[in-house]
Amino acid sequence: MDDAKKLEEFQVKIDAEIKIEPKDWMPEDYRKHLQRQISQHAHSEIIGMQPEGNWLLRAPSLRAKVVLLAKIQDEAGHGLYLYSAAETLGKSRTEYLDELKTGKAKYSSIFNYPTLTWADMGAVGWLVDGAAIVNQVSLQRTSYGPYARGMVKICKEESFHQRQGYEIIADMAKGSPEQKEMAQDALNRFWWPSIMMFGPHDSDSPNTGNAVKWKIKRATNDQLRQSFIDKTVHQAELIGLTIPDPDLKWNEERGSYDFGEMDWDEFWSVVKGGGPCSKQRLKHYNDAHNNGEWVRKAAKAYAEKQNSKQKVA
């Protein structure tokens, strides 16, 4: 069967909502898109532990520390689920990790911003994980089976993360004037990077066309961004905080909020490695990877020893 016929049958499966599985035929562009998207998602979970780990020993209470530790542990697990899904597409985990270590692979730009106060832990959970949920809920219905199935568990845990963040920011907003000021400052600094997490406008996103056609994505960048803004504005109002956008206003005709233009120069600078913490994040990851080499060697040696024992038995 020639590739044109295979492509036609592939699209019929997509349109019929039949999941594509690892051994199924798929266009090379579909495979490469998923390799890039799933590995970037995995990298984001792993790098995303760093700004939170920065506050683990400075959490204001034992409860806050335990909850934050549980969240960081969840994110490590999410990375492992996603690397496992990415490996089904013909590239090894080592290859994906090498791309991260060298800076060839990208991860979510939001993690290249610093977390300066405990209120930032609230903003990260509320805004960053909230934005992630808007995107990831739709990914539970993505056309690639291993990715879709992995997202079911991830979304459940991300919902907990969002609630944890909103609890932190709401408690601070209801606290002393200094605490409320800290909460507002965190919102001011994380609002724009959070809505830029959805990526460039659809008109500037070359991968959107096929991603939607092949149902890798169920909604475009701009649709997901609008959904997040519409959900989040009311949440800010409930706790007495102000979205830092003077152009934000309700559009009755559209049934959604109009909002100001994002700083795309900043976005692309951060994506290309010019973020406030870009070099720090990559160095920390590489240092941790190198320092853990002895653990990987010991685990491998132990596994080989156990295998040898089983063969003798």
JSON list of C-alpha atoms in Angstrom, two decimals, residues 92-203:
[
{"chain": "A", "resi": 92, "resn": "SER", "atom": "CA", "xyz": [14.93, 6.42, 23.65]},
{"chain": "A", "resi": 93, "resn": "ARG", "atom": "CA", "xyz": [14.63, 8.27, 26.94]},
{"chain": "A", "resi": 94, "resn": "THR", "atom": "CA", "xyz": [18.40, 8.87, 26.80]},
{"chain": "A", "resi": 95, "resn": "GLU", "atom": "CA", "xyz": [17.99, 10.72, 23.51]},
{"chain": "A", "resi": 96, "resn": "TYR", "atom": "CA", "xyz": [15.25, 12.93, 24.92]},
{"chain": "A", "resi": 97, "resn": "LEU", "atom": "CA", "xyz": [17.27, 13.69, 28.07]},
{"chain": "A", "resi": 98, "resn": "ASP", "atom": "CA", "xyz": [20.37, 14.48, 26.03]},
{"chain": "A", "resi": 99, "resn": "GLU", "atom": "CA", "xyz": [18.35, 17.05, 24.09]},
{"chain": "A", "resi": 100, "resn": "LEU", "atom": "CA", "xyz": [17.30, 18.64, 27.37]},
{"chain": "A", "resi": 101, "resn": "LYS", "atom": "CA", "xyz": [20.82, 18.60, 28.82]},
{"chain": "A", "resi": 102, "resn": "THR", "atom": "CA", "xyz": [22.31, 20.35, 25.78]},
{"chain": "A", "resi": 103, "resn": "GLY", "atom": "CA", "xyz": [19.53, 22.94, 25.55]},
{"chain": "A", "resi": 104, "resn": "LYS", "atom": "CA", "xyz": [18.33, 21.63, 22.18]},
{"chain": "A", "resi": 105, "resn": "ALA", "atom": "CA", "xyz": [14.92, 20.71, 23.60]},
{"chain": "A", "resi": 106, "resn": "LYS", "atom": "CA", "xyz": [12.56, 23.30, 25.07]},
{"chain": "A", "resi": 107, "resn": "TYR", "atom": "CA", "xyz": [10.32, 23.25, 28.10]},
{"chain": "A", "resi": 108, "resn": "SER", "atom": "CA", "xyz": [7.58, 25.60, 29.29]},
{"chain": "A", "resi": 109, "resn": "SER", "atom": "CA", "xyz": [8.94, 29.16, 29.39]},
{"chain": "A", "resi": 110, "resn": "ILE", "atom": "CA", "xyz": [7.13, 29.89, 32.68]},
{"chain": "A", "resi": 111, "resn": "PHE", "atom": "CA", "xyz": [9.74, 27.95, 34.65]},
{"chain": "A", "resi": 112, "resn": "ASN", "atom": "CA", "xyz": [12.46, 30.39, 33.65]},
{"chain": "A", "resi": 113, "resn": "TYR", "atom": "CA", "xyz": [11.02, 33.02, 36.00]},
{"chain": "A", "resi": 114, "resn": "PRO", "atom": "CA", "xyz": [12.11, 33.23, 39.66]},
{"chain": "A", "resi": 115, "resn": "THR", "atom": "CA", "xyz": [9.91, 32.44, 42.67]},
{"chain": "A", "resi": 116, "resn": "LEU", "atom": "CA", "xyz": [10.77, 35.29, 45.02]},
{"chain": "A", "resi": 117, "resn": "THR", "atom": "CA", "xyz": [8.23, 34.87, 47.85]},
{"chain": "A", "resi": 118, "resn": "TRP", "atom": "CA", "xyz": [5.95, 32.23, 49.34]},
{"chain": "A", "resi": 119, "resn": "ALA", "atom": "CA", "xyz": [3.07, 33.94, 47.51]},
{"chain": "A", "resi": 120, "resn": "ASP", "atom": "CA", "xyz": [4.76, 32.85, 44.29]},
{"chain": "A", "resi": 121, "resn": "MET", "atom": "CA", "xyz": [4.09, 29.25, 45.31]},
{"chain": "A", "resi": 122, "resn": "GLY", "atom": "CA", "xyz": [0.42, 30.22, 45.33]},
{"chain": "A", "resi": 123, "resn": "ALA", "atom": "CA", "xyz": [0.69, 31.93, 41.95]},
{"chain": "A", "resi": 124, "resn": "VAL", "atom": "CA", "xyz": [2.48, 28.94, 40.42]},
{"chain": "A", "resi": 125, "resn": "GLY", "atom": "CA", "xyz": [-0.20, 26.53, 41.63]},
{"chain": "A", "resi": 126, "resn": "TRP", "atom": "CA", "xyz": [-3.15, 28.77, 40.85]},
{"chain": "A", "resi": 127, "resn": "LEU", "atom": "CA", "xyz": [-2.03, 30.28, 37.53]},
{"chain": "A", "resi": 128, "resn": "VAL", "atom": "CA", "xyz": [0.63, 27.99, 36.09]},
{"chain": "A", "resi": 129, "resn": "ASP", "atom": "CA", "xyz": [-1.04, 24.71, 37.02]},
{"chain": "A", "resi": 130, "resn": "GLY", "atom": "CA", "xyz": [-4.42, 26.27, 36.24]},
{"chain": "A", "resi": 131, "resn": "ALA", "atom": "CA", "xyz": [-3.22, 27.09, 32.72]},
{"chain": "A", "resi": 132, "resn": "ALA", "atom": "CA", "xyz": [-1.76, 23.61, 32.40]},
{"chain": "A", "resi": 133, "resn": "ILE", "atom": "CA", "xyz": [-5.11, 22.02, 33.36]},
{"chain": "A", "resi": 134, "resn": "VAL", "atom": "CA", "xyz": [-6.97, 23.97, 30.67]},
{"chain": "A", "resi": 135, "resn": "ASN", "atom": "CA", "xyz": [-4.57, 22.55, 28.11]},
{"chain": "A", "resi": 136, "resn": "GLN", "atom": "CA", "xyz": [-4.23, 19.08, 29.57]},
{"chain": "A", "resi": 137, "resn": "VAL", "atom": "CA", "xyz": [-7.91, 18.30, 30.05]},
{"chain": "A", "resi": 138, "resn": "SER", "atom": "CA", "xyz": [-8.30, 18.46, 26.28]},
{"chain": "A", "resi": 139, "resn": "LEU", "atom": "CA", "xyz": [-5.22, 16.23, 25.89]},
{"chain": "A", "resi": 140, "resn": "GLN", "atom": "CA", "xyz": [-7.11, 13.39, 27.59]},
{"chain": "A", "resi": 141, "resn": "ARG", "atom": "CA", "xyz": [-8.85, 13.12, 24.21]},
{"chain": "A", "resi": 142, "resn": "THR", "atom": "CA", "xyz": [-5.73, 13.48, 22.08]},
{"chain": "A", "resi": 143, "resn": "SER", "atom": "CA", "xyz": [-5.51, 11.04, 19.18]},
{"chain": "A", "resi": 144, "resn": "TYR", "atom": "CA", "xyz": [-2.37, 9.21, 20.36]},
{"chain": "A", "resi": 145, "resn": "GLY", "atom": "CA", "xyz": [-3.38, 6.47, 22.80]},
{"chain": "A", "resi": 146, "resn": "PRO", "atom": "CA", "xyz": [-0.41, 6.37, 25.22]},
{"chain": "A", "resi": 147, "resn": "TYR", "atom": "CA", "xyz": [-0.45, 10.16, 25.61]},
{"chain": "A", "resi": 148, "resn": "ALA", "atom": "CA", "xyz": [-4.22, 10.31, 26.17]},
{"chain": "A", "resi": 149, "resn": "ARG", "atom": "CA", "xyz": [-4.17, 7.54, 28.79]},
{"chain": "A", "resi": 150, "resn": "GLY", "atom": "CA", "xyz": [-1.26, 9.11, 30.66]},
{"chain": "A", "resi": 151, "resn": "MET", "atom": "CA", "xyz": [-3.07, 12.44, 30.83]},
{"chain": "A", "resi": 152, "resn": "VAL", "atom": "CA", "xyz": [-6.01, 10.99, 32.79]},
{"chain": "A", "resi": 153, "resn": "LYS", "atom": "CA", "xyz": [-3.96, 10.48, 35.97]},
{"chain": "A", "resi": 154, "resn": "ILE", "atom": "CA", "xyz": [-1.90, 13.63, 35.41]},
{"chain": "A", "resi": 155, "resn": "CYS", "atom": "CA", "xyz": [-5.03, 15.80, 35.18]},
{"chain": "A", "resi": 156, "resn": "LYS", "atom": "CA", "xyz": [-6.39, 14.45, 38.45]},
{"chain": "A", "resi": 157, "resn": "GLU", "atom": "CA", "xyz": [-3.19, 15.38, 40.24]},
{"chain": "A", "resi": 158, "resn": "GLU", "atom": "CA", "xyz": [-2.85, 18.75, 38.51]},
{"chain": "A", "resi": 159, "resn": "SER", "atom": "CA", "xyz": [-6.32, 19.66, 39.83]},
{"chain": "A", "resi": 160, "resn": "PHE", "atom": "CA", "xyz": [-4.97, 19.13, 43.34]},
{"chain": "A", "resi": 161, "resn": "HIS", "atom": "CA", "xyz": [-1.98, 21.34, 42.52]},
{"chain": "A", "resi": 162, "resn": "GLN", "atom": "CA", "xyz": [-4.24, 24.15, 41.31]},
{"chain": "A", "resi": 163, "resn": "ARG", "atom": "CA", "xyz": [-6.35, 23.98, 44.47]},
{"chain": "A", "resi": 164, "resn": "GLN", "atom": "CA", "xyz": [-3.22, 24.01, 46.62]},
{"chain": "A", "resi": 165, "resn": "GLY", "atom": "CA", "xyz": [-1.98, 27.17, 44.87]},
{"chain": "A", "resi": 166, "resn": "TYR", "atom": "CA", "xyz": [-5.32, 28.94, 45.09]},
{"chain": "A", "resi": 167, "resn": "GLU", "atom": "CA", "xyz": [-5.53, 28.14, 48.81]},
{"chain": "A", "resi": 168, "resn": "ILE", "atom": "CA", "xyz": [-2.12, 29.75, 49.39]},
{"chain": "A", "resi": 169, "resn": "ILE", "atom": "CA", "xyz": [-2.91, 32.89, 47.42]},
{"chain": "A", "resi": 170, "resn": "ALA", "atom": "CA", "xyz": [-6.43, 33.21, 48.91]},
{"chain": "A", "resi": 171, "resn": "ASP", "atom": "CA", "xyz": [-5.12, 32.88, 52.48]},
{"chain": "A", "resi": 172, "resn": "MET", "atom": "CA", "xyz": [-2.55, 35.59, 51.83]},
{"chain": "A", "resi": 173, "resn": "ALA", "atom": "CA", "xyz": [-5.10, 37.85, 50.16]},
{"chain": "A", "resi": 174, "resn": "LYS", "atom": "CA", "xyz": [-7.27, 37.58, 53.29]},
{"chain": "A", "resi": 175, "resn": "GLY", "atom": "CA", "xyz": [-4.32, 38.17, 55.64]},
{"chain": "A", "resi": 176, "resn": "SER", "atom": "CA", "xyz": [-2.49, 41.31, 56.70]},
{"chain": "A", "resi": 177, "resn": "PRO", "atom": "CA", "xyz": [-2.07, 44.27, 54.31]},
{"chain": "A", "resi": 178, "resn": "GLU", "atom": "CA", "xyz": [1.52, 43.15, 53.75]},
{"chain": "A", "resi": 179, "resn": "GLN", "atom": "CA", "xyz": [0.42, 39.62, 52.89]},
{"chain": "A", "resi": 180, "resn": "LYS", "atom": "CA", "xyz": [-2.24, 40.86, 50.50]},
{"chain": "A", "resi": 181, "resn": "GLU", "atom": "CA", "xyz": [0.33, 43.11, 48.83]},
{"chain": "A", "resi": 182, "resn": "MET", "atom": "CA", "xyz": [2.61, 40.09, 48.45]},
{"chain": "A", "resi": 183, "resn": "ALA", "atom": "CA", "xyz": [-0.22, 38.09, 46.86]},
{"chain": "A", "resi": 184, "resn": "GLN", "atom": "CA", "xyz": [-1.01, 40.92, 44.42]},
{"chain": "A", "resi": 185, "resn": "ASP", "atom": "CA", "xyz": [2.67, 41.26, 43.53]},
{"chain": "A", "resi": 186, "resn": "ALA", "atom": "CA", "xyz": [2.87, 37.55, 42.74]},
{"chain": "A", "resi": 187, "resn": "LEU", "atom": "CA", "xyz": [-0.21, 37.85, 40.50]},
{"chain": "A", "resi": 188, "resn": "ASN", "atom": "CA", "xyz": [1.30, 40.89, 38.79]},
{"chain": "A", "resi": 189, "resn": "ARG", "atom": "CA", "xyz": [4.51, 39.04, 37.96]},
{"chain": "A", "resi": 190, "resn": "PHE", "atom": "CA", "xyz": [3.02, 35.69, 36.92]},
{"chain": "A", "resi": 191, "resn": "TRP", "atom": "CA", "xyz": [-0.12, 36.78, 35.04]},
{"chain": "A", "resi": 192, "resn": "TRP", "atom": "CA", "xyz": [1.42, 37.60, 31.68]},
{"chain": "A", "resi": 193, "resn": "PRO", "atom": "CA", "xyz": [3.91, 34.69, 31.62]},
{"chain": "A", "resi": 194, "resn": "SER", "atom": "CA", "xyz": [1.01, 32.38, 32.51]},
{"chain": "A", "resi": 195, "resn": "ILE", "atom": "CA", "xyz": [-1.19, 33.41, 29.60]},
{"chain": "A", "resi": 196, "resn": "MET", "atom": "CA", "xyz": [1.83, 33.23, 27.28]},
{"chain": "A", "resi": 197, "resn": "MET", "atom": "CA", "xyz": [2.21, 29.56, 28.31]},
{"chain": "A", "resi": 198, "resn": "PHE", "atom": "CA", "xyz": [-0.35, 28.70, 25.64]},
{"chain": "A", "resi": 199, "resn": "GLY", "atom": "CA", "xyz": [2.12, 29.72, 22.97]},
{"chain": "A", "resi": 200, "resn": "PRO", "atom": "CA", "xyz": [1.98, 32.27, 20.15]},
{"chain": "A", "resi": 201, "resn": "HIS", "atom": "CA", "xyz": [-1.19, 33.40, 18.44]},
{"chain": "A", "resi": 202, "resn": "ASP", "atom": "CA", "xyz": [-2.67, 30.80, 16.10]},
{"chain": "A", "resi": 203, "resn": "SER", "atom": "CA", "xyz": [-1.63, 32.90, 13.11]}
]
